[in-house]
Coordinates of C-alpha atoms and ligand atoms in Angstrom, one line a residue:
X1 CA 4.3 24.6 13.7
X2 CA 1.6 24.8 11.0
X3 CA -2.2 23.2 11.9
X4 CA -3.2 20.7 9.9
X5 CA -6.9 19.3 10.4
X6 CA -8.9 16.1 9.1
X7 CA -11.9 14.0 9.5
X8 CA -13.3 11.2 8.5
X9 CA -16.7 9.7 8.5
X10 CA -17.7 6.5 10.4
X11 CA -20.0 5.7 7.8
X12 CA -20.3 2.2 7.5
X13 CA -19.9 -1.2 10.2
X14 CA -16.6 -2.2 8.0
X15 CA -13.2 -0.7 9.7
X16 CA -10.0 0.5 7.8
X17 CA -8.9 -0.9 4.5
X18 CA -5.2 -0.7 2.9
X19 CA -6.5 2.3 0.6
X20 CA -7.5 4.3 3.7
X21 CA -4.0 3.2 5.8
X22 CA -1.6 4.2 2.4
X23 CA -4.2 7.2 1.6
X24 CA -4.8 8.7 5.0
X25 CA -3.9 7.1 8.1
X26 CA -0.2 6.7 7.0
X27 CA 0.5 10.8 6.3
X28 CA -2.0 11.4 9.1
X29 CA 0.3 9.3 11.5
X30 CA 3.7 11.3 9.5
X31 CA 2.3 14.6 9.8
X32 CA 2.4 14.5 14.4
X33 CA 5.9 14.6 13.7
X34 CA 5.9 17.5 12.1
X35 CA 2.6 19.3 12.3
X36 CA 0.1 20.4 15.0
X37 CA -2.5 17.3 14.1
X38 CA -6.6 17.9 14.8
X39 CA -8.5 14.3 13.9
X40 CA -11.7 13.7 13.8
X41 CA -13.9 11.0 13.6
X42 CA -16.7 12.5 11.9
X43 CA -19.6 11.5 13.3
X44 CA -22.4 13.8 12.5
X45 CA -21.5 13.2 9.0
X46 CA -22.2 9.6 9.2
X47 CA -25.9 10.7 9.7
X48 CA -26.8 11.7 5.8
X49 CA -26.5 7.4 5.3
X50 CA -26.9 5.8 8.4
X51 CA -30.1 5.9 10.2
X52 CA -29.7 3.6 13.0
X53 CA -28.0 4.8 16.2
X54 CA -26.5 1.0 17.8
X55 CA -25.0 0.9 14.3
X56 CA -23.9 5.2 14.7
X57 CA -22.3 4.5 17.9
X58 CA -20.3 1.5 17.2
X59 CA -19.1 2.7 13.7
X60 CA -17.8 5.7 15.4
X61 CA -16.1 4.0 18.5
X62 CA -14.8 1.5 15.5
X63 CA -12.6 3.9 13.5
X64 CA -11.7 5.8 17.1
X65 CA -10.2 2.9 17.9
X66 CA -8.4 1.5 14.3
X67 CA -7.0 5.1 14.4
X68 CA -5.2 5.1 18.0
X69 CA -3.9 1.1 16.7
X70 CA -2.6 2.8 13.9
X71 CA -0.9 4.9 16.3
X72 CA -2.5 8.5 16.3
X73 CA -1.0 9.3 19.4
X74 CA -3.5 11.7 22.1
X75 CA -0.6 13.4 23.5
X76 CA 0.5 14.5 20.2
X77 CA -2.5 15.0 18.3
X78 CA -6.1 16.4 19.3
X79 CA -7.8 14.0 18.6
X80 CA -12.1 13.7 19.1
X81 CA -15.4 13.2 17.7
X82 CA -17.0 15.6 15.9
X83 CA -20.5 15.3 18.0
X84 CA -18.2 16.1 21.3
X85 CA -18.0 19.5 19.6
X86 CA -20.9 22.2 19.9
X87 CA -19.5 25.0 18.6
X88 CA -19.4 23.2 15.5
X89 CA -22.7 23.2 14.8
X90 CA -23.4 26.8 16.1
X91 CA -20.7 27.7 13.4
X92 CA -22.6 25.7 11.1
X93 CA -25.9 27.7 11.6
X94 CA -24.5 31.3 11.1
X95 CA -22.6 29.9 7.8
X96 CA -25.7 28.9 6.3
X97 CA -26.3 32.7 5.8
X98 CA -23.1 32.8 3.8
X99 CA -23.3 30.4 1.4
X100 CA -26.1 30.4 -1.5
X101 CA -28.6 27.5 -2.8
X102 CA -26.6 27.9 -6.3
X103 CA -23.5 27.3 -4.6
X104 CA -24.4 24.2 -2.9
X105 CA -26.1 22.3 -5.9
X106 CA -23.0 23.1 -7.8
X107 CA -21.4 20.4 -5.0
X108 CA -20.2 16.4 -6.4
X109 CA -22.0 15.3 -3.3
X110 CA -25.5 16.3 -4.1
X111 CA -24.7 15.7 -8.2
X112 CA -23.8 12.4 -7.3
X113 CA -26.7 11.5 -5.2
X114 CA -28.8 13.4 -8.0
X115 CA -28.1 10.8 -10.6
X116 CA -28.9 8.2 -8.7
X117 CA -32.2 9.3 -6.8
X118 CA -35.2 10.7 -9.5
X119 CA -36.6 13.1 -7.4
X120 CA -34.4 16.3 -6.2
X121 CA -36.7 17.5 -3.5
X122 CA -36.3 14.2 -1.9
X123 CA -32.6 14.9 -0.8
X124 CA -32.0 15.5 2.8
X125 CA -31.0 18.8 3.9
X126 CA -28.0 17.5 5.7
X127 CA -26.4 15.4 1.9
X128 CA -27.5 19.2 0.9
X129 CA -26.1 21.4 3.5
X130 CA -22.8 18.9 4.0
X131 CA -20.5 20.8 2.5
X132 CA -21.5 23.6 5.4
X133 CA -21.3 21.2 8.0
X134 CA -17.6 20.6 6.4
X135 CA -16.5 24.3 6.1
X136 CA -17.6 24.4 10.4
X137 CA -15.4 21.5 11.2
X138 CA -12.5 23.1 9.8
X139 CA -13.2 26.8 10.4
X140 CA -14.0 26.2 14.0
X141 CA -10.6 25.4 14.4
X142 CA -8.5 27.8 12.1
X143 CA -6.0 25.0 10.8
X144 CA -3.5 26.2 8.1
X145 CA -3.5 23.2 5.8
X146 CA -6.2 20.8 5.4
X147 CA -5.5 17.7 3.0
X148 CA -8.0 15.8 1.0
X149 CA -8.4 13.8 -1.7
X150 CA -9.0 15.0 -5.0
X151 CA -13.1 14.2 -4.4
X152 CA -13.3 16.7 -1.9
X153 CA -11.2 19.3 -3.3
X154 CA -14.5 21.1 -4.5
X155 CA -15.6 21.1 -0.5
X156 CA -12.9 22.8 0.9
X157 CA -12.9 25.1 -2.0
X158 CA -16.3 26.2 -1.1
X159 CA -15.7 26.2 2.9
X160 CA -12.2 29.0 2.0
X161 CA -15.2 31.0 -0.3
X162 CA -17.9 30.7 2.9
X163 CA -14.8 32.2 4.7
X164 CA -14.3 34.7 2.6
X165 CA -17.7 35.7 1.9
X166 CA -17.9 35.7 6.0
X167 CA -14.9 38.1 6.1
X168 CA -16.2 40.9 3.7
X169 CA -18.9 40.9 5.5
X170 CA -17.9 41.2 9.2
X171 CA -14.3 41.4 8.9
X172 CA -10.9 39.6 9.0
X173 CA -12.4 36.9 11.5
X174 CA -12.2 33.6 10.1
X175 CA -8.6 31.9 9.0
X176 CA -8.9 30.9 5.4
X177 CA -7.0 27.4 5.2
X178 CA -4.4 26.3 2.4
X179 CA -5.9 23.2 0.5
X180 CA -3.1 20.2 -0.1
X181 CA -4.5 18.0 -2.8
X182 CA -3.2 14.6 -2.4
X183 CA -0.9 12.8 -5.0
X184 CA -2.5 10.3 -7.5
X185 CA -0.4 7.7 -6.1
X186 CA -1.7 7.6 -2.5
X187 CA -4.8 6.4 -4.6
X188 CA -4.8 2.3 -4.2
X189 CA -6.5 0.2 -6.6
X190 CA -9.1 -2.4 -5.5
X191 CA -9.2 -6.1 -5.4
X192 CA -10.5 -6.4 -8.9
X193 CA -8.3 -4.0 -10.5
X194 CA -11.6 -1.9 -12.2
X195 CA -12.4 0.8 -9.2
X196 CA -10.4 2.6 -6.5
X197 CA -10.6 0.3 -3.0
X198 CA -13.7 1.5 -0.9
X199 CA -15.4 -0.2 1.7
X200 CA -19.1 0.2 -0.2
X201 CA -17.5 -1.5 -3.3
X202 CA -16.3 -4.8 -1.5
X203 CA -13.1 -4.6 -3.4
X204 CA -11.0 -4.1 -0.5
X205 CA -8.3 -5.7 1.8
X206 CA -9.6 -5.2 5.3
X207 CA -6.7 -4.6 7.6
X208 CA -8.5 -5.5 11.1
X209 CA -11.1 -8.0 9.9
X210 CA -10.4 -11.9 11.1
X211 CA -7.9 -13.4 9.4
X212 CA -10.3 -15.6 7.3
X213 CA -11.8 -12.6 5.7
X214 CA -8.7 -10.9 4.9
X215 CA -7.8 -14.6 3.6
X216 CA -10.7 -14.5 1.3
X217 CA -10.3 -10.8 -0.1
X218 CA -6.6 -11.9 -0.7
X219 CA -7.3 -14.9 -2.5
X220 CA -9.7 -13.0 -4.7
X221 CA -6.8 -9.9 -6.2
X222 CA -7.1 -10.1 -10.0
X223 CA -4.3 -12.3 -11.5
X224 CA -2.7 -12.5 -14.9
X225 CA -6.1 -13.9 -17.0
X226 CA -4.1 -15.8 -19.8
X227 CA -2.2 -17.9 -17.3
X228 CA -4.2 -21.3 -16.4
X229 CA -2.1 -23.4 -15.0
X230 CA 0.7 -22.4 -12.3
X231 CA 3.3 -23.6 -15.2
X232 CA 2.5 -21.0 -17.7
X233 CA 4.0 -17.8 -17.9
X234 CA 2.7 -15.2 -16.2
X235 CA 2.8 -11.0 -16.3
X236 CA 3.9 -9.8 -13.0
X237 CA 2.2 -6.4 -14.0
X238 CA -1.3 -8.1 -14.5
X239 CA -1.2 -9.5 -10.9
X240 CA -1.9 -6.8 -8.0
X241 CA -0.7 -9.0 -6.0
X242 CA 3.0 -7.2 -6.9
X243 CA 1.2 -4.1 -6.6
X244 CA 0.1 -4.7 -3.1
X245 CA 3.5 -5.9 -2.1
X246 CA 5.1 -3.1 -3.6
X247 CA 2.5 -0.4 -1.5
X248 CA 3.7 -2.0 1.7
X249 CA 7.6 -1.7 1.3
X250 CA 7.8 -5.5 0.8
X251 CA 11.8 -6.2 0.2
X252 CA 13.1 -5.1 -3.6
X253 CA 14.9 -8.3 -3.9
X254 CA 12.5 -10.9 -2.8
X255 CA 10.0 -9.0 -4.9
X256 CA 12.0 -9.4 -7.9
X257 CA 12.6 -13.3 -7.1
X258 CA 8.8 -13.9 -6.9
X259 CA 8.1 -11.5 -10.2
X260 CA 11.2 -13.9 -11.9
X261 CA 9.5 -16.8 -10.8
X262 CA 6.1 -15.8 -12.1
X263 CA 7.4 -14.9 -16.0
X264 CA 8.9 -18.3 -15.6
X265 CA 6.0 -20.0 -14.6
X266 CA 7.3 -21.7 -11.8
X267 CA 5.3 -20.2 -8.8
X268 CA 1.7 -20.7 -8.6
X269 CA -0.6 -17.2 -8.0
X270 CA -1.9 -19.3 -4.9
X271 CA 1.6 -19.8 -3.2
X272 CA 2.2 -15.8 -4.5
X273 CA -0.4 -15.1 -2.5
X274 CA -0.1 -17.1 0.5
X275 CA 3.0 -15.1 0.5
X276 CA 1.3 -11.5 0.2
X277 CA -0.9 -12.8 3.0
X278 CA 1.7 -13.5 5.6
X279 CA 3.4 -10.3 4.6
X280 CA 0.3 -8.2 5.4
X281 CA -0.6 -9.9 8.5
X282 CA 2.8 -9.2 9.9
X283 CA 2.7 -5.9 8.5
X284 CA -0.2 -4.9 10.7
X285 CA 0.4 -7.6 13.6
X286 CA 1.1 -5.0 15.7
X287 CA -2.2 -2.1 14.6
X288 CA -4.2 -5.2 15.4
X289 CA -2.7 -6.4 18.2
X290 CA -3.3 -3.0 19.4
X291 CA -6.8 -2.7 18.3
X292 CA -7.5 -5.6 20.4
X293 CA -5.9 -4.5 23.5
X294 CA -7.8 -1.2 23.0
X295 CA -10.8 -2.7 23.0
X296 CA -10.2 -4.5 26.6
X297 CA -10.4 -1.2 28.5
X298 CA -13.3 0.8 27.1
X299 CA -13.1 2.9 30.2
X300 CA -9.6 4.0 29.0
X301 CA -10.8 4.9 25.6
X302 CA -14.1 7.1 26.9
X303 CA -10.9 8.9 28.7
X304 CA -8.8 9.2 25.7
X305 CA -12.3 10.4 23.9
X306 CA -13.2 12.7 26.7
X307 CA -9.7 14.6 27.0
X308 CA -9.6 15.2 23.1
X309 CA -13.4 17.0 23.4
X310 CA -11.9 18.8 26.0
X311 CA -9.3 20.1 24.2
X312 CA -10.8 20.6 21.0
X313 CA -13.8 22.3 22.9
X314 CA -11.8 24.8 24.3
X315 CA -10.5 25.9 21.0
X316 CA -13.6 25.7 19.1
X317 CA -15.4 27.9 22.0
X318 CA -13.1 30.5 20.9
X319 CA -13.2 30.5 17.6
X320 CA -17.3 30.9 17.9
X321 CA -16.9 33.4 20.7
X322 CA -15.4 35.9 18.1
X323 CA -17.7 34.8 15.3
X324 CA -20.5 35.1 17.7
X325 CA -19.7 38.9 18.4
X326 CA -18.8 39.7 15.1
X327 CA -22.3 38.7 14.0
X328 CA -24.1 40.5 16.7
X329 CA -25.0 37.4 18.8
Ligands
ATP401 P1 -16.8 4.8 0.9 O1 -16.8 3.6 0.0 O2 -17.8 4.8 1.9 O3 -16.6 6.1 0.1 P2 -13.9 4.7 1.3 O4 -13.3 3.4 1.4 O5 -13.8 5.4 -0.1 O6 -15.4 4.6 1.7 P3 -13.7 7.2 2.7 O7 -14.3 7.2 4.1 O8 -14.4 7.8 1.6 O9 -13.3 5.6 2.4 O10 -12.3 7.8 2.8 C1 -11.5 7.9 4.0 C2 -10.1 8.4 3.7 O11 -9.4 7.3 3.0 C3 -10.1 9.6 2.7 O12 -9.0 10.4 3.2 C4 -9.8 9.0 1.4 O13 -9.1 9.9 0.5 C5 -8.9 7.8 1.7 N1 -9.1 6.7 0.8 C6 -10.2 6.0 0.6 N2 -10.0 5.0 -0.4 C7 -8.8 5.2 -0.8 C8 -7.9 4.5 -1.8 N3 -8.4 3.5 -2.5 N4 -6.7 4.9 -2.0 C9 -6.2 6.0 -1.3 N5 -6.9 6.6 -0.3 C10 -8.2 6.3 -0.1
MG402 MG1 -15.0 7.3 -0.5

Protein backbone atom coordinates (compact mmCIF):
# COMPACT_ATOMS: atom_id res chain seq x y z
CA UNK A 1 0.00 0.00 0.00
CA UNK A 2 1.48 3.38 -1.07
CA UNK A 3 1.93 6.32 1.98
CA UNK A 4 0.19 9.12 1.34
CA UNK A 5 0.70 12.20 3.95
CA UNK A 6 -1.17 15.66 4.58
CA UNK A 7 -1.59 18.47 6.93
CA UNK A 8 -3.38 21.20 7.42
CA UNK A 9 -3.04 24.29 9.53
CA UNK A 10 -5.43 25.23 12.31
CA UNK A 11 -5.00 28.76 11.46
CA UNK A 12 -7.94 30.52 12.23
CA UNK A 13 -11.14 30.08 15.17
CA UNK A 14 -13.57 29.28 11.92
CA UNK A 15 -13.91 25.24 11.38
CA UNK A 16 -14.31 23.49 7.93
CA UNK A 17 -16.06 25.00 4.94
CA UNK A 18 -17.63 23.05 1.80
CA UNK A 19 -14.32 24.11 -0.25
CA UNK A 20 -12.15 22.31 2.41
CA UNK A 21 -14.80 19.04 2.72
CA UNK A 22 -14.98 18.68 -1.58
CA UNK A 23 -11.11 19.87 -1.68
CA UNK A 24 -9.56 17.84 1.00
CA UNK A 25 -11.39 16.12 3.65
CA UNK A 26 -13.55 14.16 1.04
CA UNK A 27 -10.21 12.36 -1.02
CA UNK A 28 -8.51 12.45 2.46
CA UNK A 29 -11.52 10.28 3.86
CA UNK A 30 -11.33 8.08 0.05
CA UNK A 31 -7.84 7.63 0.13
CA UNK A 32 -8.00 5.06 3.96
CA UNK A 33 -9.49 2.82 1.70
CA UNK A 34 -6.94 2.56 -0.41
CA UNK A 35 -3.81 4.12 0.96
CA UNK A 36 -1.73 4.05 4.18
CA UNK A 37 -3.14 7.70 5.39
CA UNK A 38 -0.69 10.17 7.82
CA UNK A 39 -3.01 13.43 8.93
CA UNK A 40 -1.99 16.11 10.49
CA UNK A 41 -3.26 18.91 12.10
CA UNK A 42 -0.63 21.31 11.67
CA UNK A 43 -0.22 23.06 14.45
CA UNK A 44 3.17 24.66 14.52
CA UNK A 45 2.26 26.09 11.35
CA UNK A 46 -0.58 28.06 12.73
CA UNK A 47 2.18 29.94 14.68
CA UNK A 48 3.49 32.35 11.60
CA UNK A 49 -0.45 34.15 12.12
CA UNK A 50 -1.63 33.45 15.28
CA UNK A 51 -0.10 34.71 18.30
CA UNK A 52 -2.31 33.83 21.09
CA UNK A 53 -2.06 30.39 22.66
CA UNK A 54 -6.22 30.00 24.16
CA UNK A 55 -6.92 30.74 20.54
CA UNK A 56 -3.69 28.05 19.27
CA UNK A 57 -5.16 25.37 21.37
CA UNK A 58 -8.71 25.51 20.60
CA UNK A 59 -8.18 26.06 16.80
CA UNK A 60 -6.12 22.99 16.78
CA UNK A 61 -8.44 20.75 18.97
CA UNK A 62 -11.31 22.38 16.42
CA UNK A 63 -10.20 20.89 13.17
CA UNK A 64 -8.93 17.49 15.24
CA UNK A 65 -12.29 17.14 15.91
CA UNK A 66 -14.29 18.27 12.39
CA UNK A 67 -11.83 15.81 10.87
CA UNK A 68 -12.70 12.55 13.06
CA UNK A 69 -16.82 13.87 12.31
CA UNK A 70 -15.92 13.79 8.89
CA UNK A 71 -14.85 10.31 9.55
CA UNK A 72 -10.92 10.09 9.50
CA UNK A 73 -10.97 6.97 11.15
CA UNK A 74 -7.67 6.40 13.99
CA UNK A 75 -7.58 2.77 13.40
CA UNK A 76 -7.11 3.27 9.80
CA UNK A 77 -5.25 6.31 9.52
CA UNK A 78 -2.35 7.91 11.74
CA UNK A 79 -3.59 10.55 12.58
CA UNK A 80 -1.87 13.49 15.12
CA UNK A 81 -0.71 16.89 15.65
CA UNK A 82 2.17 18.07 14.33
CA UNK A 83 3.59 19.62 17.90
CA UNK A 84 3.16 15.85 19.31
CA UNK A 85 5.99 15.23 16.97
CA UNK A 86 9.79 16.17 17.98
CA UNK A 87 11.59 14.68 15.53
CA UNK A 88 9.98 17.01 13.32
CA UNK A 89 11.57 19.80 14.29
CA UNK A 90 15.06 18.15 14.82
CA UNK A 91 14.57 17.30 10.97
CA UNK A 92 13.83 20.75 10.56
CA UNK A 93 17.08 22.11 12.05
CA UNK A 94 19.58 19.88 10.00
CA UNK A 95 17.53 20.82 6.68
CA UNK A 96 18.19 24.38 7.16
CA UNK A 97 21.76 23.56 6.10
CA UNK A 98 20.34 22.18 2.85
CA UNK A 99 18.36 24.61 1.55
CA UNK A 100 19.76 28.28 0.49
CA UNK A 101 18.33 32.00 1.28
CA UNK A 102 17.79 32.31 -2.69
CA UNK A 103 15.82 29.31 -2.66
CA UNK A 104 13.44 30.29 0.03
CA UNK A 105 12.69 33.94 -1.25
CA UNK A 106 11.91 32.37 -4.56
CA UNK A 107 8.78 30.77 -2.30
CA UNK A 108 4.66 32.19 -3.01
CA UNK A 109 4.51 32.31 0.77
CA UNK A 110 7.07 34.93 1.51
CA UNK A 111 6.25 36.82 -2.15
CA UNK A 112 2.89 37.03 -1.05
CA UNK A 113 3.43 38.39 2.36
CA UNK A 114 6.10 40.69 0.59
CA UNK A 115 3.54 42.55 -1.35
CA UNK A 116 1.58 43.24 1.33
CA UNK A 117 4.09 44.17 4.23
CA UNK A 118 6.76 47.27 3.06
CA UNK A 119 9.54 46.20 4.94
CA UNK A 120 11.31 42.61 3.98
CA UNK A 121 13.43 42.40 7.13
CA UNK A 122 10.33 42.52 9.11
CA UNK A 123 9.14 38.96 8.04
CA UNK A 124 9.32 36.30 10.58
CA UNK A 125 11.83 33.66 10.23
CA UNK A 126 9.16 31.03 10.62
CA UNK A 127 6.64 32.71 7.20
CA UNK A 128 10.51 32.56 5.92
CA UNK A 129 11.68 29.19 6.88
CA UNK A 130 7.97 27.46 6.35
CA UNK A 131 8.57 25.85 3.47
CA UNK A 132 11.50 23.88 5.70
CA UNK A 133 9.27 23.30 8.43
CA UNK A 134 7.00 21.72 5.39
CA UNK A 135 9.72 19.52 3.71
CA UNK A 136 10.28 17.97 7.87
CA UNK A 137 6.67 17.10 8.17
CA UNK A 138 6.76 15.08 5.19
CA UNK A 139 10.28 13.77 5.05
CA UNK A 140 10.06 12.62 8.66
CA UNK A 141 7.80 10.23 7.50
CA UNK A 142 8.90 8.97 4.05
CA UNK A 143 5.33 8.97 2.37
CA UNK A 144 5.16 8.13 -1.42
CA UNK A 145 2.56 10.58 -2.56
CA UNK A 146 1.82 13.77 -0.97
CA UNK A 147 -1.32 15.81 -2.60
CA UNK A 148 -1.75 19.53 -2.52
CA UNK A 149 -3.31 22.07 -4.12
CA UNK A 150 -1.93 23.82 -6.92
CA UNK A 151 -0.71 26.86 -4.23
CA UNK A 152 1.64 24.59 -2.60
CA UNK A 153 2.89 22.75 -5.49
CA UNK A 154 6.12 25.15 -5.38
CA UNK A 155 6.58 23.79 -1.45
CA UNK A 156 6.74 20.32 -2.04
CA UNK A 157 8.77 20.99 -5.05
CA UNK A 158 11.39 22.60 -2.88
CA UNK A 159 11.05 19.96 0.20
CA UNK A 160 11.89 16.71 -2.96
CA UNK A 161 15.07 19.41 -3.95
CA UNK A 162 16.06 19.73 0.15
CA UNK A 163 15.93 15.85 -0.21
CA UNK A 164 17.84 15.66 -2.85
CA UNK A 165 20.36 18.08 -2.06
CA UNK A 166 20.45 15.99 1.46
CA UNK A 167 21.12 12.81 -0.49
CA UNK A 168 24.22 13.96 -2.59
CA UNK A 169 25.43 14.94 0.25
CA UNK A 170 25.24 12.05 2.72
CA UNK A 171 23.72 9.51 0.69
CA UNK A 172 20.51 7.64 -0.37
CA UNK A 173 18.84 8.47 3.15
CA UNK A 174 15.80 10.43 2.69
CA UNK A 175 12.66 9.08 0.48
CA UNK A 176 11.90 11.66 -2.16
CA UNK A 177 7.94 11.86 -2.39
CA UNK A 178 5.81 11.86 -5.72
CA UNK A 179 3.76 15.25 -5.87
CA UNK A 180 -0.15 14.73 -6.91
CA UNK A 181 -1.43 18.08 -7.96
CA UNK A 182 -5.04 18.27 -7.40
CA UNK A 183 -7.66 18.78 -10.28
CA UNK A 184 -9.13 22.29 -10.91
CA UNK A 185 -12.40 21.06 -10.15
CA UNK A 186 -11.93 20.10 -6.51
CA UNK A 187 -11.44 23.97 -6.45
CA UNK A 188 -15.08 25.37 -5.06
CA UNK A 189 -16.12 28.79 -5.77
CA UNK A 190 -17.14 31.22 -2.94
CA UNK A 191 -20.35 32.73 -1.89
CA UNK A 192 -19.96 35.67 -4.17
CA UNK A 193 -18.89 33.92 -7.17
CA UNK A 194 -15.43 36.49 -7.47
CA UNK A 195 -12.74 34.29 -5.26
CA UNK A 196 -12.18 30.65 -4.39
CA UNK A 197 -14.16 29.83 -0.79
CA UNK A 198 -11.58 30.47 2.21
CA UNK A 199 -12.33 30.99 5.56
CA UNK A 200 -10.23 34.61 5.69
CA UNK A 201 -12.41 35.84 2.79
CA UNK A 202 -15.86 35.28 4.48
CA UNK A 203 -17.18 33.88 1.32
CA UNK A 204 -17.80 30.60 2.58
CA UNK A 205 -20.54 27.95 3.62
CA UNK A 206 -19.49 26.78 7.02
CA UNK A 207 -20.42 23.20 7.52
CA UNK A 208 -20.35 22.98 11.45
CA UNK A 209 -21.34 26.54 12.31
CA UNK A 210 -25.11 26.95 13.98
CA UNK A 211 -27.55 26.68 11.71
CA UNK A 212 -28.32 30.47 11.65
CA UNK A 213 -24.96 31.19 10.27
CA UNK A 214 -24.96 28.68 7.69
CA UNK A 215 -28.61 30.20 7.17
CA UNK A 216 -27.10 33.53 6.53
CA UNK A 217 -24.02 32.48 4.29
CA UNK A 218 -26.75 30.52 2.24
CA UNK A 219 -29.08 33.31 1.84
CA UNK A 220 -26.23 35.48 0.65
CA UNK A 221 -24.90 32.89 -2.77
CA UNK A 222 -24.86 35.24 -5.79
CA UNK A 223 -28.08 34.94 -7.82
CA UNK A 224 -29.00 35.70 -11.39
CA UNK A 225 -28.58 39.79 -11.15
CA UNK A 226 -31.22 40.68 -13.99
CA UNK A 227 -33.97 38.83 -12.33
CA UNK A 228 -36.06 41.09 -9.72
CA UNK A 229 -38.87 39.69 -9.09
CA UNK A 230 -39.30 35.74 -8.44
CA UNK A 231 -41.60 35.87 -11.74
CA UNK A 232 -38.86 36.78 -14.17
CA UNK A 233 -36.80 34.55 -15.80
CA UNK A 234 -33.87 33.48 -14.39
CA UNK A 235 -30.23 31.71 -15.62
CA UNK A 236 -29.79 28.70 -13.69
CA UNK A 237 -25.93 29.15 -14.52
CA UNK A 238 -25.78 32.64 -12.83
CA UNK A 239 -27.06 31.16 -9.47
CA UNK A 240 -24.41 29.02 -7.36
CA UNK A 241 -26.98 27.94 -5.74
CA UNK A 242 -27.11 25.00 -8.72
CA UNK A 243 -23.57 24.90 -8.44
CA UNK A 244 -23.57 24.05 -4.78
CA UNK A 245 -26.23 21.44 -5.30
CA UNK A 246 -24.54 19.94 -8.04
CA UNK A 247 -20.91 19.66 -5.64
CA UNK A 248 -22.95 17.73 -3.18
CA UNK A 249 -24.50 14.92 -5.49
CA UNK A 250 -28.00 16.62 -5.03
CA UNK A 251 -30.50 14.22 -7.27
CA UNK A 252 -30.09 14.93 -11.40
CA UNK A 253 -33.78 15.01 -11.74
CA UNK A 254 -34.93 17.26 -9.02
CA UNK A 255 -32.04 19.44 -10.08
CA UNK A 256 -33.26 19.80 -13.44
CA UNK A 257 -36.99 20.46 -12.00
CA UNK A 258 -35.72 23.43 -9.85
CA UNK A 259 -33.32 24.75 -12.98
CA UNK A 260 -36.82 24.33 -15.30
CA UNK A 261 -38.62 26.17 -12.77
CA UNK A 262 -36.11 28.98 -12.49
CA UNK A 263 -35.91 29.79 -16.60
CA UNK A 264 -39.59 29.84 -16.14
CA UNK A 265 -39.73 32.06 -13.47
CA UNK A 266 -41.86 30.29 -11.35
CA UNK A 267 -39.60 29.58 -8.22
CA UNK A 268 -38.39 32.33 -6.21
CA UNK A 269 -34.19 32.32 -5.45
CA UNK A 270 -35.42 32.36 -1.66
CA UNK A 271 -37.61 29.08 -1.78
CA UNK A 272 -34.33 27.68 -4.19
CA UNK A 273 -32.53 28.26 -1.50
CA UNK A 274 -34.41 27.23 1.40
CA UNK A 275 -34.16 24.16 -0.62
CA UNK A 276 -30.21 24.13 -0.89
CA UNK A 277 -30.33 24.77 2.81
CA UNK A 278 -32.24 21.68 3.94
CA UNK A 279 -30.16 19.61 1.47
CA UNK A 280 -26.80 20.68 3.15
CA UNK A 281 -27.91 20.39 6.56
CA UNK A 282 -28.93 16.80 5.92
CA UNK A 283 -26.03 16.25 4.01
CA UNK A 284 -23.76 16.83 6.97
CA UNK A 285 -26.46 15.85 9.80
CA UNK A 286 -24.50 13.21 10.62
CA UNK A 287 -20.38 15.07 10.51
CA UNK A 288 -22.19 17.36 12.91
CA UNK A 289 -24.03 15.17 14.87
CA UNK A 290 -20.71 13.65 15.28
CA UNK A 291 -18.81 16.66 16.02
CA UNK A 292 -21.08 17.21 18.81
CA UNK A 293 -20.85 13.93 20.34
CA UNK A 294 -17.05 14.21 20.01
CA UNK A 295 -16.96 17.09 21.93
CA UNK A 296 -18.89 15.39 25.04
CA UNK A 297 -15.86 13.16 25.97
CA UNK A 298 -12.69 15.25 25.66
CA UNK A 299 -11.00 12.51 27.64
CA UNK A 300 -11.73 10.21 24.67
CA UNK A 301 -10.24 12.61 22.17
CA UNK A 302 -6.80 13.45 24.33
CA UNK A 303 -6.80 9.35 23.85
CA UNK A 304 -7.40 9.33 20.20
CA UNK A 305 -4.68 12.42 20.07
CA UNK A 306 -2.25 10.61 22.33
CA UNK A 307 -2.24 7.08 20.42
CA UNK A 308 -1.78 8.94 16.89
CA UNK A 309 1.68 10.83 18.55
CA UNK A 310 2.51 7.56 19.56
CA UNK A 311 2.43 6.05 16.48
CA UNK A 312 3.61 8.70 14.41
CA UNK A 313 6.52 9.24 17.02
CA UNK A 314 7.75 5.96 16.58
CA UNK A 315 8.08 6.40 12.96
CA UNK A 316 9.43 9.74 12.89
CA UNK A 317 12.14 8.65 15.62
CA UNK A 318 13.40 6.53 12.96
CA UNK A 319 13.49 8.39 10.24
CA UNK A 320 15.74 11.04 12.32
CA UNK A 321 17.75 8.29 13.88
CA UNK A 322 19.33 7.52 10.40
CA UNK A 323 19.42 11.14 9.41
CA UNK A 324 21.01 11.79 12.69
CA UNK A 325 23.95 9.31 11.98
CA UNK A 326 24.28 10.15 8.54
CA UNK A 327 25.08 13.72 9.61
CA UNK A 328 27.43 12.89 12.25
CA UNK A 329 25.15 13.60 15.19
P1 LIG B 1 -7.29 30.46 4.32
O1 LIG B 1 -8.32 31.47 3.87
O2 LIG B 1 -6.79 30.67 5.71
O3 LIG B 1 -6.21 30.23 3.29
P2 LIG B 1 -8.70 28.18 3.30
O4 LIG B 1 -10.17 28.20 3.47
O5 LIG B 1 -8.15 28.55 1.95
O6 LIG B 1 -8.10 29.09 4.44
P3 LIG B 1 -6.66 26.24 3.83
O7 LIG B 1 -6.38 25.96 5.27
O8 LIG B 1 -5.77 27.16 3.05
O9 LIG B 1 -8.18 26.76 3.72
O10 LIG B 1 -6.74 24.88 3.04
C1 LIG B 1 -7.05 23.64 3.65
C2 LIG B 1 -7.31 22.61 2.57
O11 LIG B 1 -8.56 22.90 1.92
C3 LIG B 1 -6.27 22.57 1.45
O12 LIG B 1 -6.04 21.22 1.09
C4 LIG B 1 -6.90 23.34 0.32
O13 LIG B 1 -6.42 22.92 -0.95
C5 LIG B 1 -8.38 23.02 0.51
N1 LIG B 1 -9.22 24.11 0.05
C6 LIG B 1 -9.33 25.34 0.60
N2 LIG B 1 -10.23 26.09 -0.05
C7 LIG B 1 -10.70 25.32 -1.07
C8 LIG B 1 -11.67 25.53 -2.12
N3 LIG B 1 -12.32 26.68 -2.24
N4 LIG B 1 -11.89 24.52 -2.97
C9 LIG B 1 -11.24 23.37 -2.85
N5 LIG B 1 -10.33 23.09 -1.89
C10 LIG B 1 -10.06 24.06 -1.01
MG1 LIG C 1 -5.90 28.84 1.68
Amino acid sequence: MQRILSGITPSSTKGLHLGNYLGAVKPHIEYQETHQCFYFVANNHSLNTVFNSDEVRKNTLNIFVEYLAFGIDPEKTTFFVEGDIPAIFYLQSILNNVVTISELKRMHAYKDKLQKDIEPDTISMGLFSYPVLMSADILIFEPDIVPVGEDQAQHVEICREIARTFNNRYGEILKIPELSIKKDTARVPGIYGDRKMSKSLGNDLPIFAPVEEVKKQVMSIKTDPSRIHPTDPGDPAKNLTFTYFELLGFDDQKLEEYKEAYRKGTISDVEIKKGFLTFFLEHFNEARERKRNLLKNTDKLHEIRETGAKKANGIAQKTLEKVKKAVGL
